[in-house]
CSV table of C-alpha atoms in Angstrom, one decimal:
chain,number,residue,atom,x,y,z
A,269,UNK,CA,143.6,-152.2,-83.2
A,270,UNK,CA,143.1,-153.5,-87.0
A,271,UNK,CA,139.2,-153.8,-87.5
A,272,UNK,CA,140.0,-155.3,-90.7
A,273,UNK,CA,142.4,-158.0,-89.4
A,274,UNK,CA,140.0,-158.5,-86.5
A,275,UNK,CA,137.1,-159.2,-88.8
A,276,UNK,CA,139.0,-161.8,-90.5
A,277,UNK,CA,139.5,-164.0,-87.2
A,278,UNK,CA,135.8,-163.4,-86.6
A,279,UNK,CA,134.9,-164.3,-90.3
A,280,UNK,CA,137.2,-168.1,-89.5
A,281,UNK,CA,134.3,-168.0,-86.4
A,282,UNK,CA,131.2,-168.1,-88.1
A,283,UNK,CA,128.4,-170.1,-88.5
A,284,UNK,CA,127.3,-172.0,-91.4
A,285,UNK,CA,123.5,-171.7,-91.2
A,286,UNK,CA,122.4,-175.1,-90.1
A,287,UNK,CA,123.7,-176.0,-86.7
A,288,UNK,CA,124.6,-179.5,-87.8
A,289,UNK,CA,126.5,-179.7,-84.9
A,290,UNK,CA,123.4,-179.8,-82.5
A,291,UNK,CA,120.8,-182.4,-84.1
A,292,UNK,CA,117.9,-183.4,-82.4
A,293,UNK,CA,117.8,-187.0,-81.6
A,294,UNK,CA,115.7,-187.8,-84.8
A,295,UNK,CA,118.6,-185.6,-86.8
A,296,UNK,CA,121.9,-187.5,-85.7
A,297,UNK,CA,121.2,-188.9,-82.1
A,298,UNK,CA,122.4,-185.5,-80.6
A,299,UNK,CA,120.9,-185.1,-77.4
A,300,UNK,CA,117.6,-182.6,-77.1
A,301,UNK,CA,118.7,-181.2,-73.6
A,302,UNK,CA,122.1,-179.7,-72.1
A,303,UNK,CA,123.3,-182.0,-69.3
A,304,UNK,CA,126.2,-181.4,-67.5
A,305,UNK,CA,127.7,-177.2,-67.7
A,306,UNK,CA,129.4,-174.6,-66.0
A,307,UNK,CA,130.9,-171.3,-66.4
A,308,UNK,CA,133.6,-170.7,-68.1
A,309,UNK,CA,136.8,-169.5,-66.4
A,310,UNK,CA,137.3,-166.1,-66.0
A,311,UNK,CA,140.7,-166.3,-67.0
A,312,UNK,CA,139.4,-167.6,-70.4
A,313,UNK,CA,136.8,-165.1,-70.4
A,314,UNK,CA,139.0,-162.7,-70.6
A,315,UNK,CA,141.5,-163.5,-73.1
A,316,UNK,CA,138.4,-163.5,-75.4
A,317,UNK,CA,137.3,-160.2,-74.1
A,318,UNK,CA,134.1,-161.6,-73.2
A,319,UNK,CA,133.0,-160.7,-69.8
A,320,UNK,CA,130.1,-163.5,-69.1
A,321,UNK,CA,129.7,-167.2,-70.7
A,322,UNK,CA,128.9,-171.3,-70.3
A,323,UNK,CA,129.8,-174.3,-71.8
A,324,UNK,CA,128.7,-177.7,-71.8
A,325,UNK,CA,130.4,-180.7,-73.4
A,326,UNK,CA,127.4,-182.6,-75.9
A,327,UNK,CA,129.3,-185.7,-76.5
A,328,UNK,CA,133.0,-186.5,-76.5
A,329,UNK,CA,133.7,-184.6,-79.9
A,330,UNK,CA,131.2,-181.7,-79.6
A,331,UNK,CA,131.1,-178.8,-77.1
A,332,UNK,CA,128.7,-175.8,-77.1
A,333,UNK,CA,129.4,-172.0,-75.3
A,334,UNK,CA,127.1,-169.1,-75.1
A,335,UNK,CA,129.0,-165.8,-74.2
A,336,UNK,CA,127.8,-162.4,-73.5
A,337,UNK,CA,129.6,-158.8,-73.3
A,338,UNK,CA,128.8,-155.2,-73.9
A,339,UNK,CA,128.8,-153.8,-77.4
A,340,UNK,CA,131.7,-151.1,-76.7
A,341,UNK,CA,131.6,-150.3,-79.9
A,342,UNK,CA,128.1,-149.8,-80.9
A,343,UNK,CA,125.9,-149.8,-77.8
A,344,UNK,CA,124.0,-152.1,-76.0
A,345,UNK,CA,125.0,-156.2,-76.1
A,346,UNK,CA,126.6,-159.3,-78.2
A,347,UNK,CA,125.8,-162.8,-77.6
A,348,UNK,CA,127.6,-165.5,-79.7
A,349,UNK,CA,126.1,-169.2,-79.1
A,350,UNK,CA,128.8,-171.6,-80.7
A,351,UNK,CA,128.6,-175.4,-81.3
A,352,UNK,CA,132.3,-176.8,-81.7
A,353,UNK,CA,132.5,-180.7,-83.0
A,354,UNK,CA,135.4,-182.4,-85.2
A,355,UNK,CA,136.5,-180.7,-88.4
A,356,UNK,CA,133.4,-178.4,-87.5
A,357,UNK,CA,132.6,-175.0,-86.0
A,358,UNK,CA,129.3,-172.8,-85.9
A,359,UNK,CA,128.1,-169.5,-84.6
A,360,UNK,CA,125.2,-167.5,-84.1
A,361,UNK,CA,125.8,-164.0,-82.9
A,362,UNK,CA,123.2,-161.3,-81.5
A,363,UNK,CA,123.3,-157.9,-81.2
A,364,UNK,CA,120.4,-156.5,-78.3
A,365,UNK,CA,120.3,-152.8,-77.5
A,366,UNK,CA,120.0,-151.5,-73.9
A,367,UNK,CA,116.1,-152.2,-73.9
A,368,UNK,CA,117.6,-155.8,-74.3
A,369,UNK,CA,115.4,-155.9,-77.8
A,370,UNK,CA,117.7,-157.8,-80.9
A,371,UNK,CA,118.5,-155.3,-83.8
A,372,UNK,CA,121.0,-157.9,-85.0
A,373,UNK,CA,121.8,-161.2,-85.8
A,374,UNK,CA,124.3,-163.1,-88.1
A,375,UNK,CA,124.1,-166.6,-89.6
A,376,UNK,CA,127.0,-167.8,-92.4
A,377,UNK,CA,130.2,-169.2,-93.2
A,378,UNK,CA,133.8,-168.8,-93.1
A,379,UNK,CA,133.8,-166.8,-96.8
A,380,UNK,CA,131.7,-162.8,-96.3
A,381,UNK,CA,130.3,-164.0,-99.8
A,382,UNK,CA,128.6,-167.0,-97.9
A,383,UNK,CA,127.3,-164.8,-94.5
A,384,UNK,CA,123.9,-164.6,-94.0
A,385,UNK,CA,122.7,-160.9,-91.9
A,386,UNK,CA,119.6,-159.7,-90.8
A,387,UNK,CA,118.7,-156.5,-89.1
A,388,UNK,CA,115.5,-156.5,-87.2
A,389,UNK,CA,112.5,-154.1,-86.1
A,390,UNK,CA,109.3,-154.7,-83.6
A,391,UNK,CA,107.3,-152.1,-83.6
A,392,UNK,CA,103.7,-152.3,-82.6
A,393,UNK,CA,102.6,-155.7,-83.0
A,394,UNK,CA,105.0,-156.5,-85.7
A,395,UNK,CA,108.6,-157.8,-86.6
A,396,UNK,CA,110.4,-156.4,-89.3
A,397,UNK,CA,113.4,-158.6,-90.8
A,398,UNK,CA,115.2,-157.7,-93.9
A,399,UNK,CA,118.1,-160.6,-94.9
A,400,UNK,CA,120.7,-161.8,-96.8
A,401,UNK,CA,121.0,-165.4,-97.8
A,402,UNK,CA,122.5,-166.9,-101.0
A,403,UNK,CA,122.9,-163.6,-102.5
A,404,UNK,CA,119.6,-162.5,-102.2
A,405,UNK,CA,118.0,-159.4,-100.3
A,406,UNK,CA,114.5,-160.1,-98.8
A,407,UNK,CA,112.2,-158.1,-96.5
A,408,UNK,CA,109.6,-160.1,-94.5
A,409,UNK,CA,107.3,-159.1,-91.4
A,410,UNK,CA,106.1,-161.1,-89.0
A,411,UNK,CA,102.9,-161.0,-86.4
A,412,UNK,CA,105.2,-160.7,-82.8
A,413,UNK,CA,103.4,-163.8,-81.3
A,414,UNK,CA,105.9,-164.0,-78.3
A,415,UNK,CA,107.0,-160.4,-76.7
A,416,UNK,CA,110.6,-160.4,-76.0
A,417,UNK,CA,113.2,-157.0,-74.8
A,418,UNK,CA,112.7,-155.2,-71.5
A,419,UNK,CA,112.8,-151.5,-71.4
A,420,UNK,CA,113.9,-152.0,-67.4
A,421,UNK,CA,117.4,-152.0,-66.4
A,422,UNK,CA,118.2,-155.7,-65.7
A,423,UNK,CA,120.5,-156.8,-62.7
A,424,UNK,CA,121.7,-159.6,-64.4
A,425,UNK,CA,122.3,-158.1,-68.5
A,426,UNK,CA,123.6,-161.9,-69.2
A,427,UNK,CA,120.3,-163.3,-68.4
A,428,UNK,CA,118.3,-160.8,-69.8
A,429,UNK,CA,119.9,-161.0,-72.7
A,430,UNK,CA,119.7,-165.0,-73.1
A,431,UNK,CA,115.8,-164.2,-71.9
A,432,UNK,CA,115.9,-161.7,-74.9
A,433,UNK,CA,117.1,-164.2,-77.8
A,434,UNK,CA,115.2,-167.1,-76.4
A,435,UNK,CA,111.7,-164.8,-76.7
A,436,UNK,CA,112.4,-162.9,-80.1
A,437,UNK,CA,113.5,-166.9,-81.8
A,438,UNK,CA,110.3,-168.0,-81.1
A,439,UNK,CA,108.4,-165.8,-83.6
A,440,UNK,CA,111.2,-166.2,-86.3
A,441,UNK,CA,110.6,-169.6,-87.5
A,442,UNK,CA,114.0,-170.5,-89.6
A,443,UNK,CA,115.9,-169.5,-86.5
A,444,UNK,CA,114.2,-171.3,-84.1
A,445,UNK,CA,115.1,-174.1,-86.4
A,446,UNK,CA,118.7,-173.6,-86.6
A,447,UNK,CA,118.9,-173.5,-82.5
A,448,UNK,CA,117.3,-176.8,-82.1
A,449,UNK,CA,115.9,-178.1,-78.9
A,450,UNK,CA,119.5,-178.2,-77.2
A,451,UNK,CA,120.4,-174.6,-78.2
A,452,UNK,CA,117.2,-173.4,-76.9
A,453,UNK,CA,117.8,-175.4,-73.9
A,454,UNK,CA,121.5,-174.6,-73.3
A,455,UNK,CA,120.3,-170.5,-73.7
A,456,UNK,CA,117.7,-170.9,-71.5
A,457,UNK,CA,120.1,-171.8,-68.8
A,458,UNK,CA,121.6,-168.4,-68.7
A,459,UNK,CA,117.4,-166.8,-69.2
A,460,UNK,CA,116.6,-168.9,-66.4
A,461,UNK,CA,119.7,-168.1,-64.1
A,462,UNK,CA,120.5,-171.5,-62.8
A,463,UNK,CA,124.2,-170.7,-64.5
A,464,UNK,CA,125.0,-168.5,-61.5
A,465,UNK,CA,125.1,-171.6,-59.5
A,466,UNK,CA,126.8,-174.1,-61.7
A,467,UNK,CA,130.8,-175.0,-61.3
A,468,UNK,CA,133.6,-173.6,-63.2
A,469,UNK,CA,133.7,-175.6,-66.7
A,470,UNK,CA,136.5,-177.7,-67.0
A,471,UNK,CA,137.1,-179.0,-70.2
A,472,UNK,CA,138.1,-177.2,-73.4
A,473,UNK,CA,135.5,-174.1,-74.4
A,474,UNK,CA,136.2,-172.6,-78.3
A,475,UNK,CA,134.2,-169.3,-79.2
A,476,UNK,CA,135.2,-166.4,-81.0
A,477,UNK,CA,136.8,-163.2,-79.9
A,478,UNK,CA,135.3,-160.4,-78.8
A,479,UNK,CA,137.1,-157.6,-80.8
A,480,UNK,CA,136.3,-159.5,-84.0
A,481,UNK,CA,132.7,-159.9,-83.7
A,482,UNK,CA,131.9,-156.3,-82.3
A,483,UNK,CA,133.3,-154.8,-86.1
A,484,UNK,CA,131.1,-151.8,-87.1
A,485,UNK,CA,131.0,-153.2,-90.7
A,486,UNK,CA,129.6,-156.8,-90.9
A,487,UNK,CA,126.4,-155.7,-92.3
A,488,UNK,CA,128.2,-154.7,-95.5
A,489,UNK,CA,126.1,-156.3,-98.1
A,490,UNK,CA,122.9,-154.7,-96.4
A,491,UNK,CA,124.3,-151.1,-95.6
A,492,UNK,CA,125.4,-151.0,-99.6
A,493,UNK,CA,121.8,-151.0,-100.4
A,494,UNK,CA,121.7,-147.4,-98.5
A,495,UNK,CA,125.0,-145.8,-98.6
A,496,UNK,CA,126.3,-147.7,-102.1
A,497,UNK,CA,129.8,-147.1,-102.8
A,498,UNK,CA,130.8,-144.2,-100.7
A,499,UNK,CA,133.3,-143.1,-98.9
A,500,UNK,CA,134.4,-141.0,-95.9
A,501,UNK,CA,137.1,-139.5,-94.9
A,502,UNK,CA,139.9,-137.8,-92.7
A,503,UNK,CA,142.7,-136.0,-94.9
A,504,UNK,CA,145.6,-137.5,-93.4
A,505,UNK,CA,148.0,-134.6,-94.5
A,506,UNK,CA,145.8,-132.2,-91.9
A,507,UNK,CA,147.3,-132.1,-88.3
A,508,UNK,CA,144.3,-132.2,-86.2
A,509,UNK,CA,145.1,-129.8,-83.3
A,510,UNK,CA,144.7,-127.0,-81.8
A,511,UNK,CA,142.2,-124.3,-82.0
A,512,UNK,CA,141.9,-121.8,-84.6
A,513,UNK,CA,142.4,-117.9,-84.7
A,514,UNK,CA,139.1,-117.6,-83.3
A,515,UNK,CA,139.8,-119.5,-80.5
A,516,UNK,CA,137.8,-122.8,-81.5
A,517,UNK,CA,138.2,-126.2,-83.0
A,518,UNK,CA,137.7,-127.8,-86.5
A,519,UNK,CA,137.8,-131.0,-88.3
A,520,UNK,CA,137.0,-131.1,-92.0
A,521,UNK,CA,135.3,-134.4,-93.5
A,522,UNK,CA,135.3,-135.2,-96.6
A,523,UNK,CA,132.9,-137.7,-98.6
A,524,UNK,CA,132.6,-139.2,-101.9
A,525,UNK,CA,129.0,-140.2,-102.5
A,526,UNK,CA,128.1,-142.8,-104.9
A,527,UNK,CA,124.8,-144.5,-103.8
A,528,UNK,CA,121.8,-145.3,-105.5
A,529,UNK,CA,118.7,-142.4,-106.1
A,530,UNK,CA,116.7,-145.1,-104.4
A,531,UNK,CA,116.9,-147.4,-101.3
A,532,UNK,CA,114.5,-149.9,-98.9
A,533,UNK,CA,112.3,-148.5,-96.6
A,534,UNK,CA,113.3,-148.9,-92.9
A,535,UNK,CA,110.4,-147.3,-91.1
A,536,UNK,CA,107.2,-149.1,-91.2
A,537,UNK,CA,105.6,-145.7,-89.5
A,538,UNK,CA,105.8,-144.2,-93.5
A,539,UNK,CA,104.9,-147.2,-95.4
A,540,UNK,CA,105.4,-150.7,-96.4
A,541,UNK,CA,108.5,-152.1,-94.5
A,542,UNK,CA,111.0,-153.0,-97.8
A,543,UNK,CA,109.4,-150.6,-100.2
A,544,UNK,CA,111.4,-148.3,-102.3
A,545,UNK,CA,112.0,-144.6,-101.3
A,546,UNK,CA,114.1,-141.8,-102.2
A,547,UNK,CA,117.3,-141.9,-100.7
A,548,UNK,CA,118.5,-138.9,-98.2
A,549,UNK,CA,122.5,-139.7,-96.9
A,550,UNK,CA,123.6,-137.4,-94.6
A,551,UNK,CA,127.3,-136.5,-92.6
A,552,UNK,CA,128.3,-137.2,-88.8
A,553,UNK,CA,131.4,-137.1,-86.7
A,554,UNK,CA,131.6,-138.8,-83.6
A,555,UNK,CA,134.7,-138.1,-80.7
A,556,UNK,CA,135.1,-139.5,-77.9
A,557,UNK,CA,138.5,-141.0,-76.1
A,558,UNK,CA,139.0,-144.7,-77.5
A,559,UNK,CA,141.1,-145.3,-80.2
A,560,UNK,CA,138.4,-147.6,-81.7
A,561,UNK,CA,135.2,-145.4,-81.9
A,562,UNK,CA,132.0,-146.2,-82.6
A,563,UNK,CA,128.5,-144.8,-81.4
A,564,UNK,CA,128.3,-146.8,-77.9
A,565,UNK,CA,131.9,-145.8,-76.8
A,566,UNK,CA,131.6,-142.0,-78.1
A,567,UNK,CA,131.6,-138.6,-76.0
A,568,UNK,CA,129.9,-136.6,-78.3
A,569,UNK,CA,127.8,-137.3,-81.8
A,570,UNK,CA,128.2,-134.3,-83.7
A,571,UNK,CA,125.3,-133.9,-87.0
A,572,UNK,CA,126.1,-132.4,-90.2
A,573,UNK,CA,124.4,-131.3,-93.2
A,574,UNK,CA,122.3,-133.9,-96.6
A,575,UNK,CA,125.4,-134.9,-99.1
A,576,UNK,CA,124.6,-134.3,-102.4
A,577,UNK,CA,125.0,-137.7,-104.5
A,578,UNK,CA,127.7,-138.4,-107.3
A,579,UNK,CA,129.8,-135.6,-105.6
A,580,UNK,CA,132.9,-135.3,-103.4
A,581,UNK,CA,132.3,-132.8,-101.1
A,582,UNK,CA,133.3,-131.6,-97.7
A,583,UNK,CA,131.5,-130.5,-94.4
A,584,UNK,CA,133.5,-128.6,-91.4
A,585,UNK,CA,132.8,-129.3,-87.8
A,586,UNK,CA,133.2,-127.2,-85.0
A,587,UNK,CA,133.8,-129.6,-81.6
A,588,UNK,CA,132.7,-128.5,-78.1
A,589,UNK,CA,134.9,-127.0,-75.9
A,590,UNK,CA,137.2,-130.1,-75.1
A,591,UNK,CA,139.4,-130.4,-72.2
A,592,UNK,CA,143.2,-130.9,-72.6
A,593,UNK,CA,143.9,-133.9,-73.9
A,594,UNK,CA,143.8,-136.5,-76.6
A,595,UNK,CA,140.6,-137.2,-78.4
A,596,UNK,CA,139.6,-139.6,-80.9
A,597,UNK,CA,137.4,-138.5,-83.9
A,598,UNK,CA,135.6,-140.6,-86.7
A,599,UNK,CA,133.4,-139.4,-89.4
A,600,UNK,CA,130.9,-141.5,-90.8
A,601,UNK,CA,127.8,-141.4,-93.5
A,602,UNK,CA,124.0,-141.8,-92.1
A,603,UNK,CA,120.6,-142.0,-94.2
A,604,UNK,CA,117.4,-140.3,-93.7
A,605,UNK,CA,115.7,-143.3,-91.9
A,606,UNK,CA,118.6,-144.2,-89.4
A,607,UNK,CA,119.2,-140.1,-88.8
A,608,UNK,CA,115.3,-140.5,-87.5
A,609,UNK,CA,115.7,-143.5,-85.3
A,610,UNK,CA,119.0,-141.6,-83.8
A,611,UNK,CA,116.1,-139.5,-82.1
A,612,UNK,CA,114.6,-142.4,-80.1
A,613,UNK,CA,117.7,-144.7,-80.0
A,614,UNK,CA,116.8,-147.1,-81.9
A,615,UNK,CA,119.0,-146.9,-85.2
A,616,UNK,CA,121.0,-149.5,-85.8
A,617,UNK,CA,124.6,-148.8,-85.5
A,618,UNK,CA,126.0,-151.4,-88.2
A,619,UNK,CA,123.9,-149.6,-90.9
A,620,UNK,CA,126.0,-146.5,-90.9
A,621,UNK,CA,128.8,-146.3,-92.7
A,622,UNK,CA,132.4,-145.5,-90.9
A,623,UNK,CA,135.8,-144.2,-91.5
A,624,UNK,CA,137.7,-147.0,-91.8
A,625,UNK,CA,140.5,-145.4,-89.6
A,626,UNK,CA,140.0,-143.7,-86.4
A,627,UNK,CA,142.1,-140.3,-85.5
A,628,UNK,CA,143.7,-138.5,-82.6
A,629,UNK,CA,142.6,-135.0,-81.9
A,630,UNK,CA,145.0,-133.1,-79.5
A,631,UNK,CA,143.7,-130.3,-77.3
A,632,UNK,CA,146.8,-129.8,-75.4
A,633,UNK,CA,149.1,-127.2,-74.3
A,634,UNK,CA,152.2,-126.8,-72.5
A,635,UNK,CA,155.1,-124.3,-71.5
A,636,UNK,CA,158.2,-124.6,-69.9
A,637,UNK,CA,159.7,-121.4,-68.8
A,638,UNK,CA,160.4,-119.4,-72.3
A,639,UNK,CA,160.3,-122.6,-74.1
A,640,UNK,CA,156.7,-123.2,-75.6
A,641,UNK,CA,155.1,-125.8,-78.0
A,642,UNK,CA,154.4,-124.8,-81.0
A,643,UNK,CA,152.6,-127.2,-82.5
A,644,UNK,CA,151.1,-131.2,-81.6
A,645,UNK,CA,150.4,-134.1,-83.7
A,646,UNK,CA,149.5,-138.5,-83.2
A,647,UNK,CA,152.1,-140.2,-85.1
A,648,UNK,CA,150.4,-144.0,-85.3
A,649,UNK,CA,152.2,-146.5,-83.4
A,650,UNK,CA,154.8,-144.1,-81.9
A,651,UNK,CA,151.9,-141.9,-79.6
A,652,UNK,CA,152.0,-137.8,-79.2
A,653,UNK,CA,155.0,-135.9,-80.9
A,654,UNK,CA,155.3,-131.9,-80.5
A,655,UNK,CA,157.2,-128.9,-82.0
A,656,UNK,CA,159.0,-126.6,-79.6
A,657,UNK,CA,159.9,-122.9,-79.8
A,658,UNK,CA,163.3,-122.1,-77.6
A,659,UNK,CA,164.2,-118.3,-77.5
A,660,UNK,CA,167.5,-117.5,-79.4
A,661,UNK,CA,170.2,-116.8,-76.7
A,662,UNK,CA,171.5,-113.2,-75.8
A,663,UNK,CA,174.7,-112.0,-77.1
């Protein structure tokens, strides 16, 4: 699967960040509440790779969908709430952990210059925001006037994650704003769960796909503020296979690190949220059995030693003892504040940095009779090749 090409389609998907496809009645006669909705086929659903969703029709040119899956890719949920009218198209995407509290949203246009990203906190009795709008890189907090996320498993994720959204706008006023009375309305459909009884949706239903919004790196412009311009790395010329002589397994990652001596506190527990700290950047390799990997999907989270800056360096990691089989692995950068947040799961996931490529690790063996493989590699796009040794014949 091309992340990059993926995040392209979802970049054609997003928002621009007034939903001027959802007036109130005082904004563009657009009605303040959702009338007439239903669930959207399963068959659609699916071809999105979106698991729940609704959609309503707000006049004969504009229709509105709210769909919900898990995160594979990073843990937890995604919500998109799109508006869809002539010559138009907006989005609002949210990213809620497994407590069903919002660590993400997104807010922009079709150009990544344009997109507008903010990462969020609550802690205590306080929101923590840092954005980006317009070029610009702000850090605000906000008194938590109505409590939202759930630390309880839900039985119904899709509701609790409307619930979620509906709760945490309330104490951010520009987003409340861009939602409007109908898209708070239309959410709160799903938060109440009257959707579960509603008929199938039969008209046309436009949001975007799944596998395009879930990309690790949309937070780019943020996560260059901690990790800069650096890079990590598989060498592609190493076969990754096999165990060593003594009898264990190794990958090598490699890192070029060019970030800045300084970056923006994310811990409000050790200061002012958004004040400048030394910056620590530290190695990690994740593995697990998906050819996409990213911290929600991964077997294994393995933690490696502080980078120094303005080097390239390497760091060797030994994996656990793996079954046969192919593996996935994928190295990736993390800073001081995220590597602490790890500990109680809440670090956001989209402020790491990540190999752009994910690759195979084989831990297999075979032998047929004399005949015995010798060695075993991932070819991309043509799967699992091997080298075989064959006894010469006796004369």
């Amino acid at each position: 699967m091309n992340i990059q090409k993926l995040s392209y389609v979802f970049l054609l998907c997003f928002s621009v960040f007034t939903f001027t496809g959802c007036e109130d009645d005082e904004n563009g006669g657009k009605p303040q509440t959702v009338g007439a909705y239903g669930s959207i086929p399963t068959e659609a659903l699916n071809k999105m790779h979106w698991k729940w969703g609704i959609a309503s029709r707000i006049n004969d040119e504009t229709t509105a969908t709210f769909v919900c899956n898990r995160d594979s890719l990073g843990g937890g949920y995604v919500a998109a709430f799109s508006v869809d009218g002539f010559n138009s198209h907006t989005t609002l995407t949210f990213f809620v952990d497994d407590r069903f509290d919002v660590t993400t949203f997104l807010m922009g246009t079709s150009s990544e210059y344009n997109a507008n990203t903010y990462i969020v906190q609550q802690k205590g009795g306080n929101i923590y925001l840092t954005g980006t709008a317009n070029g610009n890189t702000k850090h605000r907090t906000y008194a938590l006037q109505s409590p939202y996320g759930n630390s309880q498993t839900s039985s119904d994720p899709f509701s609790a994650v409307a619930s979620s959204i509906l709760s945490f706008s309330q104490n951010i006023d520009f987003l409340s704003e861009n939602l409007k009375s109908y898209g708070r309305d239309f959410i709160g459909k799903v938060a109440s769960g009257d959707y579960a009884g509603q008929p199938v949706y039969d008209g046309q239903a436009l949001f975007p796909e799944y596998d395009a919004v879930c990309n690790l790196n949309h937070l780019e412009t943020i996560r260059r503020l901690i990790t800069g311009e650096s890079a990590v790395y598989l060498d592609s010329s190493e076969n990754l296979y096999g165990k060593g002589p003594d009898g264990k397994s190794y990958v090598t990652v490699y890192a070029r690190i060019n970030t800045p001596t300084e970056t923006f506190n994310r811990n409000p527990e050790e200061g002012e949220y958004g004040a400048t700290k030394a910056l620590k950047l530290y190695c990690g390799l994740l593995i697990g059995q998906h050819n996409v990997l990213g911290p929600g999907n991964a077997l294994y989270d393995l933690k490696g030693e502080e980078l120094l800056s303005g080097h390239e360096q390497s760091q060797t990691f030994e994996l656990p003892d793996l079954a046969p089989g192919i593996y996935y692995v994928r190295p990736y950068l993390i800073a001081e504040d995220e590597l602490q947040a790890q500990a109680t799961g809440k670090a956001n996931p989209r402020l790491l940095l990540y190999a752009e490529d994910t690759r195979a690790y084989l831990t297999l063996d075979a032998h047929l009779g004399e005949i015995e493989m010798t060695d075993c590699y991932y070819v991309a796009n043509s799967g699992v090749q091997a080298d075989l040794s064959f006894p010469y014949p006796s004369l």
